[in-house]
Structures are given as C-alpha cells and as structure tokens.
GROMACS .gro file of C-alpha atoms in nm:
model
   51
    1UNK     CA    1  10.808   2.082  -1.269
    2UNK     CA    2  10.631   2.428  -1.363
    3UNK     CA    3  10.678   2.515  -1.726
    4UNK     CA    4  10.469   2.765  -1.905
    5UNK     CA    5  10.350   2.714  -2.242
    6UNK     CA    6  10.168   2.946  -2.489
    7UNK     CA    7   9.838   2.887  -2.642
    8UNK     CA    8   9.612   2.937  -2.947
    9UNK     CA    9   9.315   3.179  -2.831
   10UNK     CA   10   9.056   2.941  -2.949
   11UNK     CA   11   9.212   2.656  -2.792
   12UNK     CA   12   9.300   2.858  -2.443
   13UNK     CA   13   8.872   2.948  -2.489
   14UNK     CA   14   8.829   2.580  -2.565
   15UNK     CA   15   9.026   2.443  -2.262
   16UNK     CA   16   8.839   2.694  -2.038
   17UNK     CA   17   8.522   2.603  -2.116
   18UNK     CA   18   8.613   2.248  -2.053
   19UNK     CA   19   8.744   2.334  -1.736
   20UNK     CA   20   8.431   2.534  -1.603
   21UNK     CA   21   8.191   2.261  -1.716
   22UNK     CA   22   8.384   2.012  -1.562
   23UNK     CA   23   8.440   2.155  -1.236
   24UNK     CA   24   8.823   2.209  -1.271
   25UNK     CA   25   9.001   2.486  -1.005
   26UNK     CA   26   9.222   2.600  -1.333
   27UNK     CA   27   9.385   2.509  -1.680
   28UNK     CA   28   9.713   2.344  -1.474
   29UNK     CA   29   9.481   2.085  -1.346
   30UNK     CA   30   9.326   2.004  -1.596
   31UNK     CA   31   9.589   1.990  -1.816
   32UNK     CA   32   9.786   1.792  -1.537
   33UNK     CA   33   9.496   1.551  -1.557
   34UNK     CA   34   9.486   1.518  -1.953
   35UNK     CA   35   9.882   1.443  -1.985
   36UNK     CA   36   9.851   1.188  -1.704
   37UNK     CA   37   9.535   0.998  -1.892
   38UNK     CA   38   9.742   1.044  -2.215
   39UNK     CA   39  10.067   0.841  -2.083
   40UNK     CA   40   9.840   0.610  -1.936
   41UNK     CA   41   9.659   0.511  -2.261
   42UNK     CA   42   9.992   0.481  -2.413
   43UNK     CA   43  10.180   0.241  -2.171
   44UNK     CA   44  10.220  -0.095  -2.337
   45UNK     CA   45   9.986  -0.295  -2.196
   46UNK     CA   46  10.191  -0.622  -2.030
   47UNK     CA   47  10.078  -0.969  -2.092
   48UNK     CA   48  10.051  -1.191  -1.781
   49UNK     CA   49  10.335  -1.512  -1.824
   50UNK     CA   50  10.165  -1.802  -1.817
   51UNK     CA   51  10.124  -2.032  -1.550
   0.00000   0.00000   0.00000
C-alpha cells in the first residue's frame, strides 16, 4: 500500500535528519521501519499456558 501523507516542515526537517544520520535510503523507509516497531511494541504480549 502507497499512501501519501503531508507533513509539518519542522517535522519533515526532523525526520530527515534522522534519516541521514541513521543511514536510511529515504523518509518511506524509515517511516516503514517506525510503524512496524510501533505495532510491535503494542501487540499484547501472550502468556505461555502452563504446563
């Protein structure tokens, strides 16, 4: 899915300076990267049953 958002300028400055000091190709990567770690840290953590 491609979908193009708008952004402040100091937070499109912000996010680029991340991405240059951090070795990122682009803002889409990034970005990409920061949603995925985001959904991550949110998923419930599950309890093993036990045994």
């Amino acid at each position: 899915m491609n979908t193009s958002v708008s952004m402040p300028p100091e937070l499109r400055e912000e996010v680029d300076e991340t991405c240059q000091s951090h070795g990122y190709r682009d803002r889409s990567e990034f970005i990409s990267e920061a949603l995925e770690s985001f959904r991550e840290e949110k998923q419930p953590e599950v309890e093993a049953a036990p045994v």
